[in-house]
Tab-separated table of C-alpha atoms and ligand atoms in Angstrom:
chain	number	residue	atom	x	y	z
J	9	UNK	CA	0.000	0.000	0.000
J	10	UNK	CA	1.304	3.539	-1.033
J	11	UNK	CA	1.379	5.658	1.979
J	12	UNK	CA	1.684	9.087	0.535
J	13	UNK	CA	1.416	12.358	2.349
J	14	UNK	CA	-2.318	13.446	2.864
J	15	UNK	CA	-0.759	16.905	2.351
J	16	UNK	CA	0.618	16.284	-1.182
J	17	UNK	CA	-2.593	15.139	-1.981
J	18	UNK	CA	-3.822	18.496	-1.146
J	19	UNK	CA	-1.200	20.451	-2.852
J	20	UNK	CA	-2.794	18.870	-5.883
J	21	UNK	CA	-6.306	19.991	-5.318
J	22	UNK	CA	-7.850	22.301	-8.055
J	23	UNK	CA	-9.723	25.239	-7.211
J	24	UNK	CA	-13.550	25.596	-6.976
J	25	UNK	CA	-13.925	26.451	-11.124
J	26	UNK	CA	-11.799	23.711	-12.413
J	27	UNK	CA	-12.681	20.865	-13.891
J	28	UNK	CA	-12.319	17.950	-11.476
J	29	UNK	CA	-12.679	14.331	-13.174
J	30	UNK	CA	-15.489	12.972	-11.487
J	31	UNK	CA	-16.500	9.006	-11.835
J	32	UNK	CA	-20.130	7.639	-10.932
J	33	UNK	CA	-20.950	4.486	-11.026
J	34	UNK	CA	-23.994	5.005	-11.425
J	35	UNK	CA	-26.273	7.347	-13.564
J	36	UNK	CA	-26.963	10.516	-11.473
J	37	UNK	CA	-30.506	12.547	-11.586
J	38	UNK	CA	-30.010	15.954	-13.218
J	39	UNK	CA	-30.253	17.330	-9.577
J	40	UNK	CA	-26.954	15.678	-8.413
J	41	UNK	CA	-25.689	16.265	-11.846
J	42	UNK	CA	-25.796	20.110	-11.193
J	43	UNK	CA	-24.507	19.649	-7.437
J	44	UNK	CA	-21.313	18.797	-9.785
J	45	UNK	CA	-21.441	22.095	-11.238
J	46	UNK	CA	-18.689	22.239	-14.545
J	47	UNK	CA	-16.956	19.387	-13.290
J	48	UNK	CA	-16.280	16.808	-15.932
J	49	UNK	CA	-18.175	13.578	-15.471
J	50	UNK	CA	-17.986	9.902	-16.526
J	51	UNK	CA	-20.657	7.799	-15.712
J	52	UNK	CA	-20.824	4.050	-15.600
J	53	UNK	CA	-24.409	3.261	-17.062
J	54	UNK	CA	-24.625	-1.045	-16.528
J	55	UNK	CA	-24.443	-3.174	-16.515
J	56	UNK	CA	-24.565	-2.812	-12.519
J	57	UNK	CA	-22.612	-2.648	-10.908
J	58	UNK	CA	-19.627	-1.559	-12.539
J	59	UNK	CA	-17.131	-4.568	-12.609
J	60	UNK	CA	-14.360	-4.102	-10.426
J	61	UNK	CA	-11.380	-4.586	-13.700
J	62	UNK	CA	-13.293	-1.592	-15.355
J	63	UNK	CA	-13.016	0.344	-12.004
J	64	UNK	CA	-9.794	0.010	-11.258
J	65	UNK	CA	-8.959	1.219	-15.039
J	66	UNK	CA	-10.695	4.148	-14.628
J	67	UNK	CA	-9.503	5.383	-11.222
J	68	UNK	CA	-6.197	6.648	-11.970
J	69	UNK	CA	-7.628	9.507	-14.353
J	70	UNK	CA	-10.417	10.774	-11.498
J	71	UNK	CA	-10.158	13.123	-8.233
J	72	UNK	CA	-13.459	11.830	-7.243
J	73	UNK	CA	-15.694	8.999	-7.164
J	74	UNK	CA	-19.190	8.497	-6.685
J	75	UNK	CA	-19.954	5.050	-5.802
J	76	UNK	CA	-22.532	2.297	-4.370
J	77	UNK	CA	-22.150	-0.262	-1.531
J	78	UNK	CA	-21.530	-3.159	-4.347
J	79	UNK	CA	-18.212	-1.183	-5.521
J	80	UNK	CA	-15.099	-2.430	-3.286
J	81	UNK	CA	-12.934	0.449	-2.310
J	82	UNK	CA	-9.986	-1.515	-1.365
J	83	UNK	CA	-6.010	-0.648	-0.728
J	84	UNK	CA	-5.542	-1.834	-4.160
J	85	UNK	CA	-7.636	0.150	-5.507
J	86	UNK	CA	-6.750	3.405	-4.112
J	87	UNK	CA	-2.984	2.452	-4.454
J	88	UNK	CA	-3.988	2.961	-8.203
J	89	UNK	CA	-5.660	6.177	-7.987
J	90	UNK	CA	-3.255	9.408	-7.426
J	91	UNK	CA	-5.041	12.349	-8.145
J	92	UNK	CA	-8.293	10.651	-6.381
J	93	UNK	CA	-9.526	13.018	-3.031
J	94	UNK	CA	-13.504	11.503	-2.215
J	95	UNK	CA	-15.005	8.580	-2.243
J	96	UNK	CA	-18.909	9.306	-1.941
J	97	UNK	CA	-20.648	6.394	-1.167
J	98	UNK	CA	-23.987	7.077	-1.862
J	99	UNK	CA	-25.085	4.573	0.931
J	100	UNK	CA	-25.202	5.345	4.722
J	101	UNK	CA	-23.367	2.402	4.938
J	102	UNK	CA	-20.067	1.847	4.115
J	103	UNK	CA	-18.451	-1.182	4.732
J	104	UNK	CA	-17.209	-1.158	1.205
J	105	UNK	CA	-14.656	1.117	1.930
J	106	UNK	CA	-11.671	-0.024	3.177
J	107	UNK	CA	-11.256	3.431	5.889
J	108	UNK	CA	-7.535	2.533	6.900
J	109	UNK	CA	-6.485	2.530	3.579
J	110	UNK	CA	-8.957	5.607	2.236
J	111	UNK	CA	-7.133	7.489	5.498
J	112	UNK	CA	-3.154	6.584	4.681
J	113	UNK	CA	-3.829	7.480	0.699
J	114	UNK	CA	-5.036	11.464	1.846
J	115	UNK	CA	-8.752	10.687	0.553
J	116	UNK	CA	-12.243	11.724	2.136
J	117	UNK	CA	-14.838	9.056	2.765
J	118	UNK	CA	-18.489	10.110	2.875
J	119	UNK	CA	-21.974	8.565	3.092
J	120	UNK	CA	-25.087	9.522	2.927
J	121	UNK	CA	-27.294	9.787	5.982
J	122	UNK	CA	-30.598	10.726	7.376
J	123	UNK	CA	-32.484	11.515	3.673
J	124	UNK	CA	-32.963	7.868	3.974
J	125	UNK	CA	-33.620	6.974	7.598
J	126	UNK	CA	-37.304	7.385	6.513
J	127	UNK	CA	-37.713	5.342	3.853
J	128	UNK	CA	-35.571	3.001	5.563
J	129	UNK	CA	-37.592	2.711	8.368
J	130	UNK	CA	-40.867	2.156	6.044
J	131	UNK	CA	-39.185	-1.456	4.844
J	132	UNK	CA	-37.944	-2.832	7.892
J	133	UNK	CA	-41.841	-1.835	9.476
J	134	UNK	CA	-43.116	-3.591	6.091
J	135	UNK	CA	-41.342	-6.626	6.808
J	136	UNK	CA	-42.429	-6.896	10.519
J	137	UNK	CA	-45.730	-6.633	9.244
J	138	UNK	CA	-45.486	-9.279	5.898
J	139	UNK	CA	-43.527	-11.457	8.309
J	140	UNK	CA	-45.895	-11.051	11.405
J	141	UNK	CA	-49.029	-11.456	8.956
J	142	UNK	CA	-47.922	-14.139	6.633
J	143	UNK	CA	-48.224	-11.781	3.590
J	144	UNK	CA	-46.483	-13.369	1.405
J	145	UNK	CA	-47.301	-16.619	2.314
J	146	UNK	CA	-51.186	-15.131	1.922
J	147	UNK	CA	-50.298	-13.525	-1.768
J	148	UNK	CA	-48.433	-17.163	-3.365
J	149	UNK	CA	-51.245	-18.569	-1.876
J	150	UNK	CA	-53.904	-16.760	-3.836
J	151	UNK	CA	-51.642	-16.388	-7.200
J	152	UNK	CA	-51.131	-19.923	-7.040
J	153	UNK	CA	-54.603	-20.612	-7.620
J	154	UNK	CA	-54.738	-23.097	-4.034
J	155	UNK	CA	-56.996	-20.383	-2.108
J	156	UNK	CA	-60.403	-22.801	-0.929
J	157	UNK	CA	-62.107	-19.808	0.694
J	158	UNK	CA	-62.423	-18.263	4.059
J	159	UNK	CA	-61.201	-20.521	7.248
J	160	UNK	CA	-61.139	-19.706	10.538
J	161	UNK	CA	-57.395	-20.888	10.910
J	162	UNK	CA	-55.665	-20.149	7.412
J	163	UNK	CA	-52.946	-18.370	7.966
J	164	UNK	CA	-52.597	-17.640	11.355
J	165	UNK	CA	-49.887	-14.970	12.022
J	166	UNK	CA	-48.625	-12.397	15.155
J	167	UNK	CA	-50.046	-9.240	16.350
J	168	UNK	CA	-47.601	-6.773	15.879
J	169	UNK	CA	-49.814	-4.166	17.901
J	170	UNK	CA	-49.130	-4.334	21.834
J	171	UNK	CA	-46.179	-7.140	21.073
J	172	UNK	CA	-42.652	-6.185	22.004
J	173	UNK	CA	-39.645	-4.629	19.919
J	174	UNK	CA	-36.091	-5.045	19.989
J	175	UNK	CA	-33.986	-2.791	18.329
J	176	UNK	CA	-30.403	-3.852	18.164
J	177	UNK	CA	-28.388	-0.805	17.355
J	178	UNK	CA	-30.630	2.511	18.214
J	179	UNK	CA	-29.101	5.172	15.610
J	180	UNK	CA	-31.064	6.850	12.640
J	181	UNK	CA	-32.962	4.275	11.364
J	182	UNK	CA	-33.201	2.557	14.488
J	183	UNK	CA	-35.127	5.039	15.902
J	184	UNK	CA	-37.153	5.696	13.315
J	185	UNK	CA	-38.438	2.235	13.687
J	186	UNK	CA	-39.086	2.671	17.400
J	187	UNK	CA	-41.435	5.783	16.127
J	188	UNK	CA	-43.012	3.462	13.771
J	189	UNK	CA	-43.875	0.885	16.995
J	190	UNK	CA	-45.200	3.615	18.979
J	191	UNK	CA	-47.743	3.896	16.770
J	192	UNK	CA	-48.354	0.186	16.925
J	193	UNK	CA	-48.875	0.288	20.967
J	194	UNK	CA	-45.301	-1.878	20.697
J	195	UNK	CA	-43.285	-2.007	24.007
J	196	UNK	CA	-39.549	-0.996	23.003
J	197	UNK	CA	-36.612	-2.195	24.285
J	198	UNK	CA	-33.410	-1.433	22.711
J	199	UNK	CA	-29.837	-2.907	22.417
J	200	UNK	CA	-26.327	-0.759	21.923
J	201	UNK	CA	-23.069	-0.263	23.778
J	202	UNK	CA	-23.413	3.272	24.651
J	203	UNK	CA	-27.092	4.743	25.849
J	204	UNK	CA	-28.395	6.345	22.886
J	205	UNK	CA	-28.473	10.450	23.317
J	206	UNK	CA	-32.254	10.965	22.723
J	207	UNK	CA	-33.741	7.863	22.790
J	208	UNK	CA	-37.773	7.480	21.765
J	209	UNK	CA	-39.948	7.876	24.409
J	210	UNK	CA	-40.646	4.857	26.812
J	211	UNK	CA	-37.410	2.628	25.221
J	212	UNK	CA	-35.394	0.993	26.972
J	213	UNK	CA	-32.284	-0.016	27.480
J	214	UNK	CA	-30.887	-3.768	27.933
J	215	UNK	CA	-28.408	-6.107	27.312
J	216	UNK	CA	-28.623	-8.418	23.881
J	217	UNK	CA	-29.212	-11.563	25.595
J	218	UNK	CA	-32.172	-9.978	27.388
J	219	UNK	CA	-33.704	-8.249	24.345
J	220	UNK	CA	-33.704	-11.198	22.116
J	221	UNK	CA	-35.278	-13.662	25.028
J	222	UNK	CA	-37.762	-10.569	25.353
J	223	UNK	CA	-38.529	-9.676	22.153
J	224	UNK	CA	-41.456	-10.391	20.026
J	225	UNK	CA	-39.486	-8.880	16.826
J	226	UNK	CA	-36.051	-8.169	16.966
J	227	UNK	CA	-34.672	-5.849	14.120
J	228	UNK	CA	-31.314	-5.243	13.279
J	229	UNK	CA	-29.928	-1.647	12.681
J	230	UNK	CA	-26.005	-2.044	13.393
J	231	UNK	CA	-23.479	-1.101	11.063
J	232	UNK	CA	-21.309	-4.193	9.826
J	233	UNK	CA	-17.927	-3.926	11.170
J	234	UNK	CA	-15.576	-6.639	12.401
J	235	UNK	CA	-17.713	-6.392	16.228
J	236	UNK	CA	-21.108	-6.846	14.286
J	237	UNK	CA	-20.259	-9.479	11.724
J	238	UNK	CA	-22.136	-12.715	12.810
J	239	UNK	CA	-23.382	-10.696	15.981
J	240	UNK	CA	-26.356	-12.781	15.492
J	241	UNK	CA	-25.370	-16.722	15.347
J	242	UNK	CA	-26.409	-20.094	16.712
J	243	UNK	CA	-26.053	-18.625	20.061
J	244	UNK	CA	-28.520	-15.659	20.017
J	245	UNK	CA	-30.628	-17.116	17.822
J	246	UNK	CA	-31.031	-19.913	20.558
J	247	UNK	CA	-31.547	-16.621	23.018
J	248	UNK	CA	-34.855	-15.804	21.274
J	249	UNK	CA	-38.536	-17.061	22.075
J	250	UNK	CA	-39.468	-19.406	19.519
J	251	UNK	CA	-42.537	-17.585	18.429
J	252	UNK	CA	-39.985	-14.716	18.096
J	253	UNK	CA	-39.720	-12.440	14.656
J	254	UNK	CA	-35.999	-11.438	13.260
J	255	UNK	CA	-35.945	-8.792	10.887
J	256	UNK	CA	-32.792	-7.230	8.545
J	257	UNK	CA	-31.954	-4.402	7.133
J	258	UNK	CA	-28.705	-3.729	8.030
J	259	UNK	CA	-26.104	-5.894	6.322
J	260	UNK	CA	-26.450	-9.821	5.543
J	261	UNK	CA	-23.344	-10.537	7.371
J	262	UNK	CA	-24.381	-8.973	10.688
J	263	UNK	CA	-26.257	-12.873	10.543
J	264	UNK	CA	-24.908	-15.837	10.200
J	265	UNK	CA	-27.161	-16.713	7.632
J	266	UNK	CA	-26.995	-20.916	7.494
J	267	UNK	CA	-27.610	-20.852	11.452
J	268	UNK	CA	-30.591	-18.843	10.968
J	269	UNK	CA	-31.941	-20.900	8.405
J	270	UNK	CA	-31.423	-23.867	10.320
J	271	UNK	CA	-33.340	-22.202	13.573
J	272	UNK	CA	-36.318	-21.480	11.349
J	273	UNK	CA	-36.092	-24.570	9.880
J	274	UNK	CA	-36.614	-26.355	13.048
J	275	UNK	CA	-38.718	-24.351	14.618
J	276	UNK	CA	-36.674	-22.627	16.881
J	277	UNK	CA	-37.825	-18.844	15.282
J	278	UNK	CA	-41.290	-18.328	13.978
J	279	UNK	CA	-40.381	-15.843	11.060
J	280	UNK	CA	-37.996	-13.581	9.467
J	281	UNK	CA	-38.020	-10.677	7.100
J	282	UNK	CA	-34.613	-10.118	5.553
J	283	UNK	CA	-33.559	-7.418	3.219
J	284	UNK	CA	-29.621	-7.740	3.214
J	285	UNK	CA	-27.732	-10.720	2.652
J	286	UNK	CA	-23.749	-12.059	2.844
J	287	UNK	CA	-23.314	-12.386	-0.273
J	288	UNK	CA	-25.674	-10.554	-2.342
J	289	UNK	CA	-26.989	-10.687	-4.502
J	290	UNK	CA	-26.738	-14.654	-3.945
J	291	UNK	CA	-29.552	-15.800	-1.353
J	292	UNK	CA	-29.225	-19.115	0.096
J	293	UNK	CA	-31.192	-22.229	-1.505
J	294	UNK	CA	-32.143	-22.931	2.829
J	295	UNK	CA	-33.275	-19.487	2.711
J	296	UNK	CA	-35.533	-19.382	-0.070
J	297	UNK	CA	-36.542	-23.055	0.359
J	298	UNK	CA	-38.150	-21.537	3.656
J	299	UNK	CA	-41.615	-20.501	3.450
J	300	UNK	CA	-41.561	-18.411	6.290
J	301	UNK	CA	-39.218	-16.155	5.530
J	302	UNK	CA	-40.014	-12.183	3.726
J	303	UNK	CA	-37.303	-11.925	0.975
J	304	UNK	CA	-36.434	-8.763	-0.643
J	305	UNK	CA	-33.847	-7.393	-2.642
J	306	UNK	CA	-31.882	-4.820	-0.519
J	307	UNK	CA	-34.363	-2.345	-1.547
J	308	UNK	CA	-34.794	-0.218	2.180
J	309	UNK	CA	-33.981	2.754	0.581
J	310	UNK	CA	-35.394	2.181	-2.821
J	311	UNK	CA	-37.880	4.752	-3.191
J	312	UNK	CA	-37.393	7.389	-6.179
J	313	UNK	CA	-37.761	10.572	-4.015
J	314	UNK	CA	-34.745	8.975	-1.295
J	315	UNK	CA	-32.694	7.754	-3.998
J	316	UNK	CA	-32.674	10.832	-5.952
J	317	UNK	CA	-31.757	13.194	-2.629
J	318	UNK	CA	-29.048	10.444	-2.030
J	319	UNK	CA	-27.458	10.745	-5.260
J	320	UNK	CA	-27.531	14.859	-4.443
J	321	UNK	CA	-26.272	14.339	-1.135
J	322	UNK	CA	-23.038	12.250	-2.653
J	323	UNK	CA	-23.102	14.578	-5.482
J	324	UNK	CA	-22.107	17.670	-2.399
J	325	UNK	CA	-20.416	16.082	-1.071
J	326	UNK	CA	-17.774	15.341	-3.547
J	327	UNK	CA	-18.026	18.621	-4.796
J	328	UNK	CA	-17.277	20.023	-0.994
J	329	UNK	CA	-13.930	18.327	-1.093
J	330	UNK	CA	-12.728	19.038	-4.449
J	331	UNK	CA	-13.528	22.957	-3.435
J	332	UNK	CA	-11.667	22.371	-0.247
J	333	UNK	CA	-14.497	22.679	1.572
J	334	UNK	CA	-15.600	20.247	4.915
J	335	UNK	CA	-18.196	17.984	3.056
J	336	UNK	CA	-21.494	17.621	4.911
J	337	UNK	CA	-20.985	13.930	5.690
J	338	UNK	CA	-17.673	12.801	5.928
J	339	UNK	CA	-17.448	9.358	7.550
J	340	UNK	CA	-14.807	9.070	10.356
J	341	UNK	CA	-11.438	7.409	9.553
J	342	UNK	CA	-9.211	6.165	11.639
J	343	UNK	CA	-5.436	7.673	11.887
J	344	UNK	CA	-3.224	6.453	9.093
J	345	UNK	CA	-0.420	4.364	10.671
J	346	UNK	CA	3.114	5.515	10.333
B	420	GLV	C1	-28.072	0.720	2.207
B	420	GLV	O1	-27.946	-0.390	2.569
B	420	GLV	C2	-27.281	1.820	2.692
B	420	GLV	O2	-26.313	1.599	3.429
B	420	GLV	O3	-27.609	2.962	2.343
């Protein structure tokens, strides 16, 4: 890995009017198009994502890039991009992003939060309701022609109103779920190292093991980092009431995905809703073999009016650092060694 001075980098930074070479991987709206300003753009239209060998050919001609959580932003990547200064992930997440190395190459990291805590919230509620209320089980049913007509025990499913939430990691999104289960009458209990700074009214705090024996639904809302991968295994999974819900919209890995699969396949978990996956966009055969478990396609922020302000929000912020300016969301990273 290249460890060049941060400050060289900087030396090298054009002013506000030039024209900065600016990558996206994906196609921009005209709204984060014009956060760009006169800035000259490539733009990676499919297939998606853009493969990684076509990446890593284009980086050494850009000072920023605009990119998605399925691009890899590795050491040897960056090691091949000189004049590059931002990464914007347009994602709040960013685990593709290899921080160490972003920090001892001189280049900003930045995401893209709250515009979709919203939106994010709406999914992960929509899958503790489809997985609660056997809604998808309900909709093959009736597509697949097998509906015999009303019965007072088809489909049985959970009350979500009055049951119990878990939230396991209380930030943005977290707590936009807890408002979401206020209006459901849902008792909240929540899960993170630190107590959260303004937590909803009436949540509370407890240890993991205690919120998933507790819970009713337990949804995920941690970042994945090397603490969080596999945070839920065998173990906690065998921690939660059988008649228990787990719900994901965080990242696949935070699960270990064949031990869940095996819980719900014996019984040990009543349902799941999963949006994320550990190796998208591959989904396990167990997984999909399971009938009680919501499927979708990493789509918690997939709406056009929060994908469109998330593009804008990458869009200023790349155009914040190449003006030398403090972009709105930089992400944290940590001290480059040496
Ligand atoms: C989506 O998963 C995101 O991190 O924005």
């Amino acid at each position: 890995m290249s460890r060049r001075n941060p400050s060289r980098r900087r030396a090298r930074v054009r002013s506000p009017g030039d024209a900065a070479h600016v990558l996206t991987t994906y196609p921009l709206p005209p709204a984060a198009r014009a956060a760009l300003g006169t800035m000259r753009l490539a733009t990676h239209r499919g297939p998606q994502p853009m493969p990684a060998a076509a990446l890593a050919r284009a980086v050494g001609r850009i000072d920023a890039l605009l990119c998605q959580l399925t691009d890899r932003v590795d050491a040897a990547l960056l090691a091949r991009a000189p004049r590059l200064r931002v990464v914007a992930n347009c994602a709040v997440g960013y685990d593709n992003v290899d921080l160490a190395a972003a920090a001892a190459h001189g280049v900003v990291v930045t995401n893209t939060p709250d515009v979709l805590t919203e939106t994010s919230a709406d999914l992960a509620f929509a899958l503790i309701l489809a997985a609660a209320r056997r809604v998808c089980e309900g909709d093959r049913l009736v597509r697949a022609g097998r509906w015999r007509g009303w019965s007072p025990d088809l489909l049985l499913g959970r009350d979500v109103h009055g049951a119990t939430l878990g939230i396991v990691g209380l930030g943005r999104i977290g707590a936009a779920v807890a408002r979401r289960a206020r209006g459901f009458g849902m008792r909240v209990l929540y899960h993170q190292r630190h107590p959260a700074r303004r937590p909803p009214a009436g949540a509370l705090r407890v240890s993991l093991t205690r919120l998933l024996a507790t819970a009713d639904v337990v949804s995920l809302h941690v970042p994945l980092t090397a603490a969080t991968r596999h945070l839920i295994g065998a173990r906690e999974l065998a921690h939660m009431r059988r008649d228990a819900i787990l719900v994901n919209t965080s990242r696949g890995a935070v699960v270990d995905e064949a031990a869940l699969a095996r819980a719900l396949a014996r019984g040990r978990l009543a349902a799941a809703g999963l949006d994320v996956f550990g190796r998208e966009p591959h989904v396990s055969r167990a997984l999909r073999a399971l009938p009680n478990v919501v499927l979708t396609p990493h789509v918690a922020s997939a709406t056009t009016a929060t994908r469109a302000r998330m593009a804008v929000v990458a869009a200023r912020n790349a155009a914040a650092v190449l003006a030398r300016r403090r972009p709105p969301n930089p992400v944290p990273l940590p001290a480059p060694i040496g």
